[in-house]
Amino acid sequence: MSSIEIIVFLPLLAAIVAGLGQRLIGAVAAKTLTTGALFISCILSWPIFLGFVSGDIQPYVMPVAQWVQSGGLSFNWELRVDSLTAVMLVVITTVSALVHLYSWGYMEEDPDQPRFFAYLSLFTFAMLMLVTANNLVQMFFGWEGVGLASYLLIGFWYKKPSANAAAIKAFVVNRVGDLGFMLGIFGIFLVFQTVSIPDILAAAPEQTGSSIGFLGLRLDTMSILCILLFIGAMGKSAQLGLHTWLPDAMEGPTPVSALIHAATMVTAGVFMVCRMSPLFEASQYALNVVIIVGATTAIFAATVGLVQNDIKRVIAYSTCSQLGYMFFAAGVGAYSAAMFHLFTHAFFKALLFLGAGSVIHAMHHEQDMRYYGALRKHIPITFWTMIAGTLAITGVGIVGLGGFAGFHSKDAIIEAAYAASNAANFGGYAFFIGVFAALLTSFYSWRLIFLTFFGKARWIGSEHIQHSVHKTPKQAGKDTTGGYHPHESPWTMLLPLALLTVGAVFSGYIFKNAFIYAEEGGTAFWAASTLYFNVDLIHAMHEVPLWVKLSSTVAMLTGLLVAYMMYIRSDDAPQKLAATFRPLYNFFYNKWYFDELYDLIFVKPAFWFGRILWKGGDEGTIDRFGPNGSAALIAFGSRMAVRLQSGYVYSYALVMLLGLVALISWMMVAAR
């Protein structure tokens, strides 16, 4: 068995054994098996990635099995390994392995640990199937697999109504996007007569300028196919309009949040667009749609993240915003920059989520930052790792020298948007939105740090905290803190934080040449994949004015300064500002009222229509004249029969006499 087959199928085997055999092997064995399998996959993935970076490995396809042969539709189950796959392999397996290890400490008290670890491994297998697909049907198999696994993980605590509701919401919203993806696959097969990704991309230029019938109209073939594919990406990657499931996914355990938000499900859409980039390059209209949606999502999520109080929701909206960056990078043609940010984002976003989980663990599962404060002395390791993650996501660095991971990847996207802007696209819009979103990102990221680790200890004497903490009689007697003291997490949680910190600090500087610099390896790295690498755009990025290069740094420093002034120097400023701009504050706090709008437009009419079908159709018609009607008729007949079955001989004799009279009468009438 080859290394790529081990990487992909070992998590599946571990998930099956841990899930089905949990009662036989127990929780410790299930955790050991699944965690060990993921670390083996991770160890095998890094040499593949580094081999592509160095140029020692060339793309190849590993046949697994024959799959479908039906008329003109023919494809096999194959594992495609190229540089684009290699990036996703290290991202998925590294984050998943560390999330598995982290879950040993975080889920220690949960009675269903084997089921949880089985779901994690199943999720990882589905994502690995998606990124190694050599045809669109296999990609869709992995696409739906991560949807199923995310439903199981978000609703893991199934006795919690809000978790069940969040899982259903994620599943339903993603089905909307998946419908677009399916229609895109159907349309591609109709046009190209194949679902093989290499064959589709090779034939894409021939279809430029052609038209196809869709909804009774003649539309540009490439535009309609790419937009349908992008609708699928919008669902999986939580872009504006199909984003509403992502914040509610925080109802799942924190390791699930890190896995979904950092490296797997939400990046599937970005990966798919980059995998199909030669197809998207054939339609400027589709690329403009990607730019507008991505940039608008970046600013939308950033504004909402400004005012959230739940620590996990702040980071969730941050994920949504960063995905917007990746998409508008792809829209302007900087697919390599989009993948670079996906790569670095995996490290610092997983770090921030798992760091938030460590804070929540220390605060006995309290997630409201308003009840935190002054925690840096109580949980110093968590504090410093989250500082590293914050420096990475806000893009701290020095132009010309280097910096944290986000400095290299996010700045590259902003520079690419400026360099690509022209009359034919919306690159200028993406550039200005990207810079402003960078300012907001810095503000809400440092707001999280200041509220959590600095200021006064708002958990001391807080009735809210005291009600949520299980105190011993000895602890309850300590009046100053109410008997509660935050504590650092166990090593199984801290070790993943330390390893992710290394990635958040150094991944951007180490791998920037391979990802985005044409003169120093970028062309060679991406030549070993299907990704469209725009050499001219990369050169133009180097030649942008200095003020463009400094714009994101200025935005970052501005956001940091404003957050410092509001939450350290004058901690009553946020309340005053919210009171002054109450309508705007409510607009942001209520997430631009998307949930309320969807409830009004879709949910309530759906319930109303469903109630009509239920009461009028199901109960009033089908049940009335079907099972209920037939049952009532039988019951009526039974009651009549009971009256005849009296048990008296004279009653039966009377019936026999009446029957005999009726028979004789009929015979006399018939004889005439």
XYZ file of C-alpha atoms in Angstrom:
672
model
C 0.000 0.000 0.000
C 1.359 3.422 -0.992
C 1.805 6.316 1.424
C -1.085 8.287 -0.109
C -3.455 5.345 0.383
C -2.365 5.065 4.017
C -2.856 8.813 4.526
C -6.398 8.720 3.141
C -7.776 5.398 4.372
C -6.139 5.015 7.798
C -8.448 7.650 9.388
C -11.446 5.807 7.895
C -10.298 2.498 9.357
C -9.731 4.124 12.744
C -13.181 5.755 12.623
C -14.880 2.421 11.851
C -13.084 0.536 14.627
C -13.560 3.290 17.228
C -17.174 3.933 16.258
C -18.455 0.382 15.936
C -16.183 -1.273 18.494
C -16.252 1.334 21.234
C -17.943 -0.976 23.743
C -15.381 -3.691 23.117
C -12.171 -1.646 23.107
C -13.129 1.179 25.478
C -12.535 4.920 25.418
C -8.738 4.916 25.889
C -8.160 2.445 23.067
C -10.531 4.337 20.763
C -8.756 7.639 21.448
C -5.337 6.075 21.040
C -6.276 4.403 17.767
C -7.806 7.461 16.117
C -5.131 9.871 17.361
C -2.331 7.524 16.356
C -3.841 7.056 12.892
C -3.974 10.811 12.326
C -0.402 11.349 13.466
C 0.747 8.622 11.076
C -1.144 10.330 8.237
C 0.374 13.666 9.266
C 3.921 12.279 9.363
C 3.474 10.777 5.888
C 1.949 13.979 4.458
C 4.809 16.355 5.232
C 7.430 14.570 3.068
C 5.016 14.716 0.128
C 4.508 18.447 0.588
C 8.216 19.161 1.071
C 8.980 16.987 -1.948
C 6.805 19.200 -4.130
C 8.341 22.334 -2.612
C 11.822 21.088 -3.497
C 10.720 19.752 -6.884
C 11.728 16.169 -6.089
C 8.190 14.795 -6.544
C 6.085 15.017 -9.681
C 2.261 14.779 -9.850
C 0.777 11.311 -10.099
C -2.592 9.552 -9.931
C -3.084 6.442 -7.782
C -5.894 4.132 -9.050
C -8.008 2.652 -6.254
C -10.944 0.888 -7.907
C -13.283 0.943 -10.860
C -16.348 2.943 -9.945
C -18.947 3.894 -12.557
C -19.447 2.774 -16.163
C -22.848 3.896 -17.439
C -23.311 4.876 -21.073
C -21.113 7.877 -21.762
C -20.372 8.412 -18.065
C -17.227 6.644 -16.957
C -14.877 7.334 -14.061
C -12.806 5.455 -11.519
C -11.944 5.990 -7.893
C -8.497 7.590 -8.056
C -6.269 9.587 -5.735
C -4.683 12.605 -7.410
C -1.463 13.842 -5.806
C -0.039 17.175 -6.951
C 1.248 20.299 -5.227
C -2.291 21.597 -4.609
C -3.227 18.279 -3.001
C 0.008 18.290 -0.988
C -0.827 21.666 0.562
C -4.225 20.409 1.657
C -2.807 17.122 2.952
C -0.466 18.819 5.425
C -3.116 21.339 6.445
C -5.795 18.715 7.067
C -3.715 16.022 8.720
C -1.642 18.411 10.865
C -4.596 20.304 12.268
C -6.705 17.165 12.643
C -3.926 15.279 14.448
C -3.422 18.151 16.880
C -7.183 18.501 17.388
C -7.352 14.779 18.204
C -4.600 15.170 20.806
C -6.160 18.347 22.194
C -9.485 16.548 22.595
C -7.908 14.111 25.062
C -7.882 16.907 27.629
C -10.878 18.942 26.493
C -13.286 15.980 26.264
C -11.864 14.105 29.239
C -15.093 14.173 31.229
C -17.413 13.367 28.331
C -18.914 9.839 28.508
C -19.127 9.508 24.699
C -15.474 10.016 23.840
C -15.169 7.035 21.429
C -18.081 8.345 19.360
C -16.558 11.818 19.305
C -13.151 10.610 18.144
C -14.761 8.369 15.533
C -16.634 11.374 14.141
C -13.412 13.423 14.041
C -11.625 10.719 12.064
C -14.581 10.244 9.728
C -14.606 13.984 9.085
C -10.898 13.911 8.264
C -11.298 10.976 5.872
C -14.091 12.767 3.998
C -11.964 15.892 3.624
C -8.999 13.842 2.402
C -11.254 12.203 -0.171
C -12.329 15.636 -1.358
C -8.837 17.046 -1.873
C -7.434 13.914 -3.554
C -10.321 13.600 -6.035
C -9.419 13.334 -9.699
C -13.012 13.751 -10.858
C -15.949 15.882 -9.797
C -18.119 13.004 -8.602
C -15.443 11.811 -6.208
C -15.007 15.403 -5.049
C -18.747 15.590 -4.448
C -18.548 12.351 -2.435
C -16.024 13.982 -0.084
C -18.017 17.229 -0.222
C -21.115 15.504 1.126
C -19.044 13.425 3.537
C -17.745 16.481 5.368
C -21.305 17.829 5.406
C -22.541 14.673 7.110
C -19.633 14.542 9.557
C -20.048 18.221 10.432
C -23.730 17.580 11.175
C -22.738 14.774 13.541
C -20.027 16.847 15.237
C -21.970 20.102 15.607
C -24.858 18.157 17.112
C -22.592 15.874 19.145
C -24.226 16.994 22.392
C -27.598 15.885 21.051
C -29.372 16.378 24.382
C -28.746 20.110 24.006
C -31.579 21.658 21.904
C -29.414 24.504 20.606
C -26.801 22.011 19.360
C -29.451 20.033 17.491
C -30.838 23.214 15.946
C -27.350 24.351 14.887
C -26.588 20.975 13.307
C -29.823 21.014 11.326
C -29.208 24.601 10.252
C -25.720 23.757 8.998
C -27.041 20.745 7.119
C -29.937 22.591 5.479
C -27.977 25.711 4.479
C -25.243 23.568 2.970
C -27.830 21.639 0.954
C -28.726 24.921 -0.749
C -25.132 25.415 -1.824
C -24.775 21.754 -2.738
C -27.694 22.060 -5.142
C -25.698 24.674 -7.053
C -22.635 22.423 -6.998
C -24.643 19.472 -8.336
C -26.139 21.569 -11.123
C -22.634 22.725 -11.961
C -21.401 19.121 -12.204
C -24.406 18.170 -14.358
C -23.773 21.150 -16.626
C -20.078 20.352 -16.931
C -20.848 16.778 -17.964
C -23.393 18.071 -20.469
C -20.826 20.408 -22.014
C -17.598 18.411 -21.728
C -18.991 14.834 -21.689
C -16.677 13.965 -18.801
C -16.277 14.548 -15.072
C -12.491 14.067 -15.136
C -10.948 17.251 -13.738
C -7.817 17.238 -15.953
C -9.907 16.620 -19.094
C -12.348 19.398 -18.166
C -9.601 21.937 -17.544
C -7.786 21.011 -20.742
C -10.958 21.529 -22.806
C -12.116 24.712 -21.018
C -10.498 27.234 -23.428
C -12.426 25.702 -26.329
C -15.728 26.642 -24.681
C -14.843 30.309 -24.196
C -17.538 32.451 -25.804
C -20.034 29.600 -26.216
C -23.572 29.722 -24.789
C -25.842 27.231 -23.061
C -29.547 27.107 -22.310
C -30.377 27.674 -18.651
C -33.798 28.517 -17.179
C -35.121 29.315 -20.652
C -32.267 31.736 -21.445
C -29.098 31.553 -23.524
C -26.197 32.320 -21.205
C -22.424 32.226 -21.438
C -21.388 28.625 -20.844
C -18.329 29.237 -18.691
C -20.053 31.924 -16.622
C -23.053 29.819 -15.708
C -20.965 26.709 -14.940
C -18.490 28.625 -12.779
C -21.209 30.514 -10.893
C -23.015 27.240 -10.139
C -19.775 25.766 -8.811
C -19.184 28.921 -6.790
C -22.641 28.645 -5.191
C -21.481 25.304 -3.827
C -18.320 26.972 -2.552
C -20.408 29.709 -0.908
C -22.270 27.111 1.141
C -19.241 25.154 2.305
C -17.079 28.226 2.887
C -19.839 30.320 4.489
C -19.868 33.265 2.106
C -22.415 36.051 2.405
C -25.921 34.705 1.905
C -25.063 31.132 2.860
C -22.996 32.056 5.911
C -25.654 31.818 8.612
C -24.763 28.263 9.669
C -21.149 29.041 10.578
C -21.543 31.036 13.835
C -24.195 28.618 15.116
C -21.741 25.759 14.546
C -20.052 26.998 17.739
C -22.617 24.914 19.634
C -20.389 21.910 19.024
C -17.348 21.154 21.217
C -14.466 23.601 20.741
C -12.179 21.034 19.013
C -14.916 20.683 16.391
C -14.900 24.426 15.863
C -11.141 24.364 15.287
C -11.382 21.464 12.851
C -14.272 22.883 10.838
C -13.065 26.492 10.815
C -9.332 26.099 10.436
C -8.470 23.410 7.956
C -11.299 21.362 6.626
C -14.891 22.082 5.760
C -14.794 25.838 5.319
C -11.695 25.714 3.125
C -13.252 23.167 0.779
C -14.858 25.912 -1.295
C -11.581 27.813 -1.688
C -9.793 24.613 -2.655
C -12.445 23.748 -5.247
C -12.241 27.182 -6.893
C -8.436 26.934 -7.025
C -8.574 23.370 -8.341
C -10.909 24.538 -11.124
C -9.076 27.856 -11.638
C -8.450 27.370 -15.403
C -12.218 27.005 -15.779
C -12.868 30.227 -13.832
C -10.241 32.059 -15.887
C -12.461 31.524 -18.922
C -15.164 33.801 -17.444
C -14.419 37.314 -16.205
C -18.063 37.670 -15.197
C -17.799 34.687 -12.838
C -14.543 36.046 -11.414
C -16.245 39.377 -10.703
C -18.982 37.539 -8.825
C -16.287 35.808 -6.752
C -14.581 39.150 -6.024
C -17.771 40.927 -4.974
C -19.043 38.105 -2.776
C -15.632 37.497 -1.194
C -14.864 41.143 -0.454
C -18.367 41.854 0.858
C -18.179 38.784 3.091
C -14.836 39.992 4.465
C -16.278 43.335 5.557
C -19.612 41.902 6.705
C -18.066 39.328 9.026
C -15.518 41.819 10.340
C -18.215 44.309 11.340
C -20.186 41.608 13.129
C -17.086 40.351 14.922
C -16.544 43.823 16.409
C -19.418 43.536 18.875
C -19.761 39.833 19.698
C -19.210 38.802 23.315
C -18.923 35.032 22.889
C -15.204 34.295 22.447
C -15.842 31.496 19.959
C -18.247 33.580 17.875
C -15.685 36.353 17.512
C -13.214 33.848 16.078
C -15.958 32.260 13.957
C -16.785 35.560 12.263
C -13.055 36.107 11.876
C -12.927 32.842 9.913
C -15.784 34.011 7.723
C -13.926 37.256 7.039
C -10.619 35.546 6.251
C -12.378 33.217 3.817
C -13.625 36.340 2.066
C -9.991 37.373 1.603
C -9.188 34.003 0.033
C -12.091 34.229 -2.376
C -11.453 37.731 -3.627
C -7.796 36.760 -4.063
C -8.969 33.960 -6.345
C -11.332 36.392 -8.075
C -8.515 38.744 -9.053
C -6.473 35.799 -10.342
C -4.096 35.426 -7.385
C -4.975 31.787 -6.720
C -1.516 31.121 -5.275
C -2.026 33.920 -2.737
C -5.444 32.468 -1.850
C -3.862 29.061 -1.189
C -1.013 30.674 0.739
C -3.483 32.395 3.050
C -5.433 29.144 3.385
C -2.178 27.469 4.452
C -1.114 30.063 7.028
C -4.685 30.623 8.217
C -4.938 26.956 9.167
C -2.187 27.369 11.762
C -3.162 30.629 13.404
C -6.919 30.030 13.282
C -6.613 26.532 14.764
C -4.338 28.104 17.394
C -6.904 30.786 18.235
C -9.787 28.331 18.457
C -7.898 25.842 20.590
C -6.571 28.721 22.687
C -10.143 29.898 23.182
C -11.007 26.356 24.215
C -8.229 26.470 26.794
C -9.684 29.721 28.160
C -13.160 28.197 28.241
C -11.733 25.134 30.004
C -10.074 27.402 32.565
C -13.311 29.313 33.119
C -15.428 26.196 33.519
C -17.029 26.433 30.058
C -17.943 30.096 30.353
C -17.720 31.648 26.849
C -18.810 35.248 27.498
C -15.756 37.529 27.472
C -17.567 40.021 29.690
C -16.922 37.608 32.576
C -13.198 37.196 31.839
C -10.335 39.595 32.547
C -6.846 39.440 34.122
C -6.330 35.822 33.063
C -2.794 36.195 31.726
C -1.253 35.422 35.142
C -3.491 32.405 35.727
C -3.076 30.755 32.298
C 0.234 32.158 30.988
C 0.928 29.493 28.353
C -2.517 29.937 26.828
C -2.003 33.700 26.952
C 1.274 33.708 25.048
C 0.098 31.231 22.425
C -3.002 33.324 21.775
C -0.821 36.422 21.536
C 1.143 34.637 18.807
C -2.073 33.745 17.006
C -3.303 37.332 17.255
C -0.020 38.718 15.911
C -0.359 36.289 13.006
C -3.969 37.034 12.090
C -3.525 40.785 12.354
C -0.472 40.642 10.085
C 2.273 42.032 12.301
C 5.550 42.478 10.434
C 7.964 44.894 8.831
C 7.860 45.521 5.092
C 11.051 44.243 3.487
C 12.054 42.146 6.485
C 9.251 39.772 7.393
C 6.771 39.014 10.097
C 4.191 36.576 11.376
C 2.296 34.223 9.052
C -0.623 36.518 8.266
C 1.734 39.374 7.386
C 3.024 37.462 4.376
C -0.197 35.875 3.147
C -2.816 38.569 3.810
C -0.577 41.380 2.610
C 0.051 39.423 -0.585
C -3.710 39.279 -1.193
C -4.136 43.022 -0.655
C -1.222 43.790 -2.966
C -2.612 41.409 -5.608
C -6.023 43.091 -5.465
C -4.419 46.474 -6.074
C -2.164 45.165 -8.831
C -5.022 43.395 -10.618
C -7.538 46.254 -10.436
C -8.731 47.497 -13.819
C -11.914 48.457 -15.622
C -12.808 44.807 -16.292
C -12.826 43.628 -12.669
C -13.554 44.792 -9.140
C -9.987 44.571 -7.870
C -10.103 48.166 -6.616
C -13.183 47.393 -4.535
C -11.467 44.313 -3.116
C -8.333 46.320 -2.257
C -10.114 49.020 -0.254
C -12.382 46.488 1.457
C -9.358 44.336 2.257
C -7.511 47.203 3.918
C -10.537 48.327 5.924
C -11.287 44.745 6.952
C -7.659 44.462 8.119
C -8.270 47.419 10.443
C -11.423 45.796 11.834
C -9.626 42.444 12.152
C -6.939 44.076 14.260
C -9.543 45.784 16.442
C -11.701 42.748 17.238
C -8.665 40.476 17.663
C -7.013 42.759 20.207
C -10.399 43.439 21.800
C -10.603 39.692 22.460
C -7.115 39.679 23.990
C -7.731 42.741 26.168
C -11.138 41.572 27.420
C -9.837 38.089 28.180
C -6.374 38.596 29.619
C -6.125 42.229 30.764
C -8.089 44.630 32.951
C -9.796 43.627 36.138
C -10.888 40.092 36.956
C -14.575 40.397 36.207
C -15.130 36.786 37.238
C -14.319 37.592 40.866
C -17.549 37.943 42.784
C -19.631 37.494 39.634
C -22.916 35.749 40.350
C -22.980 34.610 36.730
C -19.698 32.730 37.163
C -20.614 31.383 40.583
C -23.772 29.771 39.232
C -21.804 28.039 36.484
C -18.984 26.679 38.662
C -19.093 23.501 40.709
C -17.383 24.507 43.968
C -16.173 22.356 46.807
C -17.230 23.416 50.333
C -13.657 24.635 50.941
C -13.688 26.739 47.774
C -17.122 28.130 48.528
C -15.787 29.594 51.740
C -13.352 31.892 49.938
C -15.213 35.145 49.694
C -12.797 37.013 47.412
C -13.261 34.796 44.380
C -16.385 32.885 45.267
C -14.221 29.783 45.533
C -13.175 29.736 41.873
C -9.645 29.994 40.452
C -8.857 29.708 36.724
C -6.312 27.016 35.988
C -4.016 26.135 33.100
C -5.028 23.307 30.792
C -3.384 19.839 30.816
C -0.385 19.092 28.579
C -2.546 17.309 26.004
C -4.151 20.685 25.307
C -1.036 22.841 25.666
C 1.232 20.784 23.390
C -0.988 21.323 20.300
C -1.060 25.040 21.140
C 2.737 25.152 21.251
C 3.110 23.330 17.923
C 0.523 25.517 16.221
C 2.325 28.578 17.554
C 5.392 27.536 15.563
C 3.274 27.420 12.403
C 1.611 30.758 13.170
C 4.987 32.426 13.623
C 7.146 30.868 10.899
C 4.953 29.272 8.178
C 4.535 32.492 6.213
C 8.233 33.384 6.113
C 9.430 29.849 5.351
C 7.031 29.014 2.530
C 6.346 32.399 0.917
C 8.738 31.729 -1.967
C 7.144 28.397 -2.851
C 3.639 29.840 -2.822
C 3.746 33.284 -4.375
C 7.158 34.337 -5.690
C 7.684 33.385 -9.319
C 11.427 34.060 -9.356
C 12.107 31.896 -6.336
C 10.107 28.731 -6.873
C 6.447 29.662 -7.039
C 6.122 28.893 -10.755
C 7.800 25.514 -10.339
C 5.724 24.613 -7.286
C 2.357 25.376 -8.849
C 3.327 23.928 -12.245
C 2.925 20.569 -10.528
C -0.820 21.148 -10.134
C -3.919 22.298 -11.990
C -3.777 25.740 -10.341
C -3.597 28.724 -12.689
C -0.458 30.711 -11.799
C -0.466 34.277 -13.111
C 3.209 35.206 -13.425
C 2.451 38.724 -14.651
C 0.274 39.425 -11.616
C 2.984 38.168 -9.273
C 5.478 40.533 -10.888
C 2.962 43.397 -10.638
C 2.536 42.700 -6.908
C 6.234 43.456 -6.361
C 5.932 46.790 -8.145
C 2.962 48.285 -6.272
C 3.638 51.650 -4.575
C 5.089 51.675 -1.085
C 1.888 53.113 0.385
C 0.033 50.001 -0.833
C 2.568 47.758 0.902
C 2.226 49.812 4.080
C -1.567 50.147 3.997
C -2.352 46.904 5.807
C 0.326 47.603 8.417
C -1.127 51.058 9.072
C -4.591 49.514 9.296
C -3.314 46.906 11.761
C -1.680 49.525 13.987
C -4.797 51.705 13.882
C -7.013 48.836 14.978
C -4.600 47.950 17.780
C -4.453 51.563 19.007
C -8.239 51.999 19.005
C -8.715 48.698 20.849
C -6.094 49.703 23.420
C -7.700 53.095 24.005
C -11.180 51.595 24.381
C -10.465 48.517 26.479
C -7.338 49.404 28.458
C -7.150 53.174 28.833
C -10.894 53.886 29.071
C -12.925 50.752 29.677
C -16.234 52.652 29.733
C -15.704 53.917 26.162
C -17.320 50.873 24.480
C -20.563 51.371 26.409
C -20.652 55.072 25.574
C -19.924 54.419 21.902
C -22.601 51.708 21.721
C -25.134 54.037 23.331
C -24.267 56.885 20.947
C -24.550 54.715 17.840
C -27.235 52.350 19.118
C -28.912 51.595 15.722
C -25.554 50.774 14.109
C -24.483 48.746 17.132
C -27.709 46.725 17.032
C -27.289 46.232 13.289
C -23.839 44.721 13.776
C -24.755 42.820 16.957
C -27.728 41.200 15.227
C -25.517 40.132 12.284
C -27.097 42.530 9.785
C -30.433 40.837 10.648
C -29.814 38.015 8.178
C -31.331 35.413 10.496
C -34.430 37.530 11.071
C -34.726 38.211 7.344
C -34.423 34.541 6.435
C -36.890 33.666 9.166
C -39.392 36.106 7.654
C -38.814 35.156 4.012
C -38.163 31.421 4.188
C -38.749 29.846 7.593
C -42.164 31.227 8.536
C -43.688 30.781 5.032
C -42.270 27.248 4.958
C -43.858 26.447 8.319
C -47.130 28.065 7.201
C -47.204 26.072 3.979
C -46.163 22.923 5.792
C -48.952 23.418 8.336
C -51.481 23.711 5.503
C -50.225 20.485 3.949
C -50.204 18.846 7.364
C -53.636 19.908 8.566
C -55.464 20.185 5.241
C -53.611 17.650 3.142
C -52.278 14.985 5.454
C -54.829 14.995 8.256
C -57.790 16.577 6.431
C -57.594 14.532 3.218
C -55.182 11.598 3.255
C -55.789 10.477 6.837
C -59.492 11.355 6.741
C -60.288 9.304 3.661
C -57.376 6.912 3.964
C -56.290 5.114 7.134
C -58.512 7.095 9.515
C -61.531 6.837 7.196
C -61.161 3.114 6.610
C -60.583 2.568 10.323
C -63.763 4.536 11.147
C -65.750 2.514 8.598
C -64.486 -0.743 10.052
C -65.276 0.460 13.565
C -68.823 1.400 12.486
C -69.295 -1.998 10.861
C -67.984 -3.668 13.978
C -70.472 -1.819 16.158
C -73.310 -2.889 13.884
C -72.088 -6.489 13.918
C -71.886 -6.425 17.704
C -75.568 -5.535 17.876
C -76.404 -8.578 15.786
C -74.236 -10.882 17.897
C -76.474 -10.763 21.008
C -75.939 -14.400 22.102
C -79.684 -15.169 22.343
C -81.088 -18.164 20.344
C -84.324 -16.389 19.535
C -82.384 -13.497 17.992
C -80.542 -15.868 15.671
C -83.822 -17.667 14.881
C -85.417 -14.347 13.949
C -82.519 -13.522 11.625
C -82.781 -16.963 10.022
C -86.533 -16.556 9.581
C -86.102 -13.124 7.997
C -83.446 -14.533 5.708
C -85.679 -17.413 4.693
C -88.587 -15.070 3.964
C -86.288 -12.870 1.885
C -85.046 -15.859 -0.078
C -88.545 -17.200 -0.799
C -89.711 -13.722 -1.811
C -86.801 -13.372 -4.215
C -87.522 -16.785 -5.754
C -91.224 -15.951 -6.228
C -90.350 -12.642 -7.893
C -87.746 -14.319 -10.096
C -90.249 -17.060 -11.131
C -92.582 -14.435 -12.619
